[in-house]
Short mmCIF file of C-alpha atoms in Angstrom, two decimals:
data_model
loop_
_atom_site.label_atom_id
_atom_site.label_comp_id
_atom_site.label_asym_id
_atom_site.label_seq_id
_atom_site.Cartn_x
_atom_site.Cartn_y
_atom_site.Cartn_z
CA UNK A 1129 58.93 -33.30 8.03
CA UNK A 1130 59.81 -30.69 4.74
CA UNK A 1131 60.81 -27.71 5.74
CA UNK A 1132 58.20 -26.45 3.82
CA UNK A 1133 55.03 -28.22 6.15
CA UNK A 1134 56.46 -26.35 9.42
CA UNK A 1135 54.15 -23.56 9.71
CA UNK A 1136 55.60 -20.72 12.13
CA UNK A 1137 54.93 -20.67 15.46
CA UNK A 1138 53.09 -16.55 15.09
CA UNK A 1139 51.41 -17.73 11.81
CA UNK A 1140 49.81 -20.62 13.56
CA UNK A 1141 48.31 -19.15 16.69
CA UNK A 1142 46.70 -16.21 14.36
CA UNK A 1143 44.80 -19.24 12.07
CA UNK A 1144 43.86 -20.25 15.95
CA UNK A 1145 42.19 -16.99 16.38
CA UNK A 1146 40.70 -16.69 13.10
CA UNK A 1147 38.86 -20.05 13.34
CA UNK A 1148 37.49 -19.45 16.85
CA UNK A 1149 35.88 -16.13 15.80
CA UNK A 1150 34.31 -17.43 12.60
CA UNK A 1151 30.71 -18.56 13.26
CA UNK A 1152 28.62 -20.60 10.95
CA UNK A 1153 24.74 -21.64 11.25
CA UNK A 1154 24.59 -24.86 13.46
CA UNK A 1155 22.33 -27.80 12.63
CA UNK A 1156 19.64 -26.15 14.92
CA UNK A 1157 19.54 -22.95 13.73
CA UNK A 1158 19.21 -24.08 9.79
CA UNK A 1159 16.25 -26.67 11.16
CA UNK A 1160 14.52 -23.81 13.09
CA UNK A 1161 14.69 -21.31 9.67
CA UNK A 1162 13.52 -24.13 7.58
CA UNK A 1163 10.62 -24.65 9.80
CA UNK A 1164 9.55 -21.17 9.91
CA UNK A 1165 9.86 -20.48 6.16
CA UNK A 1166 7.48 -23.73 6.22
CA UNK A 1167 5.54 -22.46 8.25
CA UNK A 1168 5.04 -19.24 6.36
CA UNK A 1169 4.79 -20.60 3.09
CA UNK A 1170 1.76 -22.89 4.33
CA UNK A 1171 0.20 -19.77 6.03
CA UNK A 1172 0.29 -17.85 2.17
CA UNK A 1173 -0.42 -20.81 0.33
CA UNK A 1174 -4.15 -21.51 2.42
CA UNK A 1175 -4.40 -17.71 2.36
CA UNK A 1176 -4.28 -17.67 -1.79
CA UNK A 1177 -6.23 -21.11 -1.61
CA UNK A 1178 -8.82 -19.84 0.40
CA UNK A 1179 -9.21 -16.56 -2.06
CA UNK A 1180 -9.64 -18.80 -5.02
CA UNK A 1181 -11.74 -20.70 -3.57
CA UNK A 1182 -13.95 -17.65 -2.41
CA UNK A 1183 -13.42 -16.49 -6.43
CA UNK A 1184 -14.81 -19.63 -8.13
CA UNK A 1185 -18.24 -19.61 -5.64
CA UNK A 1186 -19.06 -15.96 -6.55
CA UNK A 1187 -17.90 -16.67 -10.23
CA UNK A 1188 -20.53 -19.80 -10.02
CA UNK A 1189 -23.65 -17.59 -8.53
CA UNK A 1190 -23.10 -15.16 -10.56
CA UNK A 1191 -22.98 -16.96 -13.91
CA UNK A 1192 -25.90 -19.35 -13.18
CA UNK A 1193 -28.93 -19.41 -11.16
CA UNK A 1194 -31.34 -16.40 -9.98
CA UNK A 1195 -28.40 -13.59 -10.31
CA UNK A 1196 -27.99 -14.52 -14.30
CA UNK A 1197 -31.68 -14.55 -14.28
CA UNK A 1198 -32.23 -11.25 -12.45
CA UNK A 1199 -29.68 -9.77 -14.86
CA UNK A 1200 -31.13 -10.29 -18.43
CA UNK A 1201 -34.38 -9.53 -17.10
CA UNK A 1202 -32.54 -5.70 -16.13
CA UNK A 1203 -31.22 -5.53 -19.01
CA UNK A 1204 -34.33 -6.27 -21.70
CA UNK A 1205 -36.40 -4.03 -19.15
CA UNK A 1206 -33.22 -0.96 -19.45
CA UNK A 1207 -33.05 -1.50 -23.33
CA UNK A 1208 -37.00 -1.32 -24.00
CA UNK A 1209 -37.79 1.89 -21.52
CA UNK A 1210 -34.89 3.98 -22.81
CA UNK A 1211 -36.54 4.09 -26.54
CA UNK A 1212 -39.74 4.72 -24.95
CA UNK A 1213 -41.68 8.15 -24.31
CA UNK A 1214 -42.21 9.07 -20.63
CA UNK A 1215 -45.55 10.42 -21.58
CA UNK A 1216 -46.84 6.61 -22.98
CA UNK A 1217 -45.39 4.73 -20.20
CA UNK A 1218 -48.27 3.11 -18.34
CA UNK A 1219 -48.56 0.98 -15.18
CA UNK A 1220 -51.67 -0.75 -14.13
CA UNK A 1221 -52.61 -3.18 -11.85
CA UNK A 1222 -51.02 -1.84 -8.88
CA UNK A 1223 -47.98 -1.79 -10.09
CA UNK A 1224 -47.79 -5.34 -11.80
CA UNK A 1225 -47.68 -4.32 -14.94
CA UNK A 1226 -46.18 -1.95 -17.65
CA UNK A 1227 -47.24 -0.45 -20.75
CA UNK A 1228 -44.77 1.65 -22.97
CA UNK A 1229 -44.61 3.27 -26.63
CA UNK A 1230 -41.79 3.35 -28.53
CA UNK A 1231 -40.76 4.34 -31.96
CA UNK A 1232 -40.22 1.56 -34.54
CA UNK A 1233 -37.57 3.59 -36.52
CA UNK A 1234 -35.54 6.61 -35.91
CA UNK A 1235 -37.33 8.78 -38.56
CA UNK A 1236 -40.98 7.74 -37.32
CA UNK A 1237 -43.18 10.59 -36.01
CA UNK A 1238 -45.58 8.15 -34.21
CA UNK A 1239 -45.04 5.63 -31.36
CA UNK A 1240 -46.20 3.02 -33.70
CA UNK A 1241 -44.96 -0.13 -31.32
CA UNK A 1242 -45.25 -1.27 -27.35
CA UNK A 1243 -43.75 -3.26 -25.00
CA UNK A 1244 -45.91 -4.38 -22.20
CA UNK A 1245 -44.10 -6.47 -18.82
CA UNK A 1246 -46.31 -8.59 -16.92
CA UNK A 1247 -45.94 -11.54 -14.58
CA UNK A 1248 -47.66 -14.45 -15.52
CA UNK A 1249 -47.48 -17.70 -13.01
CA UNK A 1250 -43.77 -17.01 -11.69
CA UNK A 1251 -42.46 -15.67 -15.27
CA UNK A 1252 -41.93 -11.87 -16.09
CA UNK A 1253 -43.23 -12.10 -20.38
CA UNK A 1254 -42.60 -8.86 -22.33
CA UNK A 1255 -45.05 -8.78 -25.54
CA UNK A 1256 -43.94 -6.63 -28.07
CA UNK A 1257 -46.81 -5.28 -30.34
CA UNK A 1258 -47.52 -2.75 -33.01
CA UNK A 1259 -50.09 0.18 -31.74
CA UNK A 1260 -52.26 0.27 -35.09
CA UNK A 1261 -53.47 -1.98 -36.29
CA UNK A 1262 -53.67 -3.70 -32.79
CA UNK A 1263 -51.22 -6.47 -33.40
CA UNK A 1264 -48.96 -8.83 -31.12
CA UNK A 1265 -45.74 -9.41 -32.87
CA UNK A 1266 -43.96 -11.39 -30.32
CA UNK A 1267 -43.92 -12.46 -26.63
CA UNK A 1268 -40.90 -13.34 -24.77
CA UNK A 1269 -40.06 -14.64 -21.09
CA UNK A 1270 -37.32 -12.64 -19.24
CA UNK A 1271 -36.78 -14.90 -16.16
CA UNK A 1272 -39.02 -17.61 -14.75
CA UNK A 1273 -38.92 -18.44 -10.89
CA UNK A 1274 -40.32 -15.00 -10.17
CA UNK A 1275 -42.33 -14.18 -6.72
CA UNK A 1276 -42.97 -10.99 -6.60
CA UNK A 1277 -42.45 -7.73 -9.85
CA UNK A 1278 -43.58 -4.02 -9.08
CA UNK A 1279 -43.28 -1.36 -11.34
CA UNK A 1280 -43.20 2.69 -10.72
CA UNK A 1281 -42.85 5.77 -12.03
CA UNK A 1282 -39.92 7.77 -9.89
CA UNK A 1283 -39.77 10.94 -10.61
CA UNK A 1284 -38.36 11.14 -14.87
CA UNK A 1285 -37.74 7.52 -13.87
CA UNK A 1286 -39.14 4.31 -14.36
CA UNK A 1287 -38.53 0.95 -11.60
CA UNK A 1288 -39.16 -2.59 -11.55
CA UNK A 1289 -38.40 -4.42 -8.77
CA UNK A 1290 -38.19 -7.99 -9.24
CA UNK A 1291 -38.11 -10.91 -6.63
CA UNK A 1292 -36.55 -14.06 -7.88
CA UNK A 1293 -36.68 -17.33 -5.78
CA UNK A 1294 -35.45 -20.80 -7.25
CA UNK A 1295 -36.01 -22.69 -3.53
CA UNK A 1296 -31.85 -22.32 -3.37
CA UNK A 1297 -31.59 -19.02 -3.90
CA UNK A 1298 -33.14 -15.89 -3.78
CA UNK A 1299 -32.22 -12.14 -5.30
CA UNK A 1300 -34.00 -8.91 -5.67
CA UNK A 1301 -33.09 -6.93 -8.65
CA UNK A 1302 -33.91 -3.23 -8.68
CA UNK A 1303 -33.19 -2.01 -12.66
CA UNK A 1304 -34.36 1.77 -13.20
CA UNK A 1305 -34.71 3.28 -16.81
CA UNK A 1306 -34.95 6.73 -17.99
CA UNK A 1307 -36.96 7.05 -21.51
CA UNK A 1308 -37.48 9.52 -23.95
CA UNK A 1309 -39.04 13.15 -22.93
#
């Protein structure tokens, strides 16, 4: 052998030491961490699938059907009562229907137009009208599939409640509107 392979005597019991106090990961112990990252990753992955999931059913419901339904009819009963007076607001049979005057323009001094809700067969109509001459200018359904509509006078409030029922689904829809002193 070269002189220069002969490792010292000292200089090879200290490699000795070193390599018995090194420690590594052993076969097992890299199988067991890969198996409980696995593990967790599956656990997060059906947790996020399960919240998408949940997102696209609500998103569904809420876009079609009885809730999308329920929701226009709010809003054209919200948008009519706020440019009506309090004072002309009507309600008559029992609550099942509604009567209000509004102005046609900003600068009128009359309440020369109404809007009057009803039910009629399982659809809530709104016919608009001018007051004078008696005239009905237009009729328009809200929602159909409705079972039940009450309207009331709360305090400087005005309710409906609507009941919608498609045989799938069914929704109540509470819309409150304050018009015009």
């Amino acid at each position: 052998m070269p002189a220069d392979r002969i490792m010292p005597i000292n200089m090879r019991r200290t490699c000795e030491v070193q390599f018995r106090h090194m420690r590594g990961l052993t076969l097992i112990e890299l199988m067991l961490a890969m198996v409980i990252s696995t593990i967790v990753l599956a656990a997060v992955g059906a947790a996020m699938l399960g919240g998408v999931h949940g997102y696209n059913s609500a998103y569904r419901r809420a876009s079609t059907g009885v809730l999308s339904d329920g929701y226009v009819a709010a809003r054209g009963f919200k948008a009519t009562l706020r440019k009506s007076a309090m004072s002309s607001v009507r309600i008559t049979d029992q609550g099942g229907a509604l009567t209000a005057r509004y102005y046609a323009a900003l600068d009128s001094e009359n309440l020369d137009r109404y809007a009057r809700f009803y039910v009629s067969g399982n659809e809530l109509r709104v016919e608009f009208g001018i007051v004078r001459p008696a005239q009905i200018v237009s009729t328009q359904t809200l929602c159909t599939n409705v079972s039940a509509c009450t309207f009331a006078k709360v305090g400087n409030m005005v309710q409906m409640v609507l009941k919608i029922d498609d045989g799938q689904e069914e929704s109540t829809v509470l819309s409150s509107a304050i018009p015009q002193n």
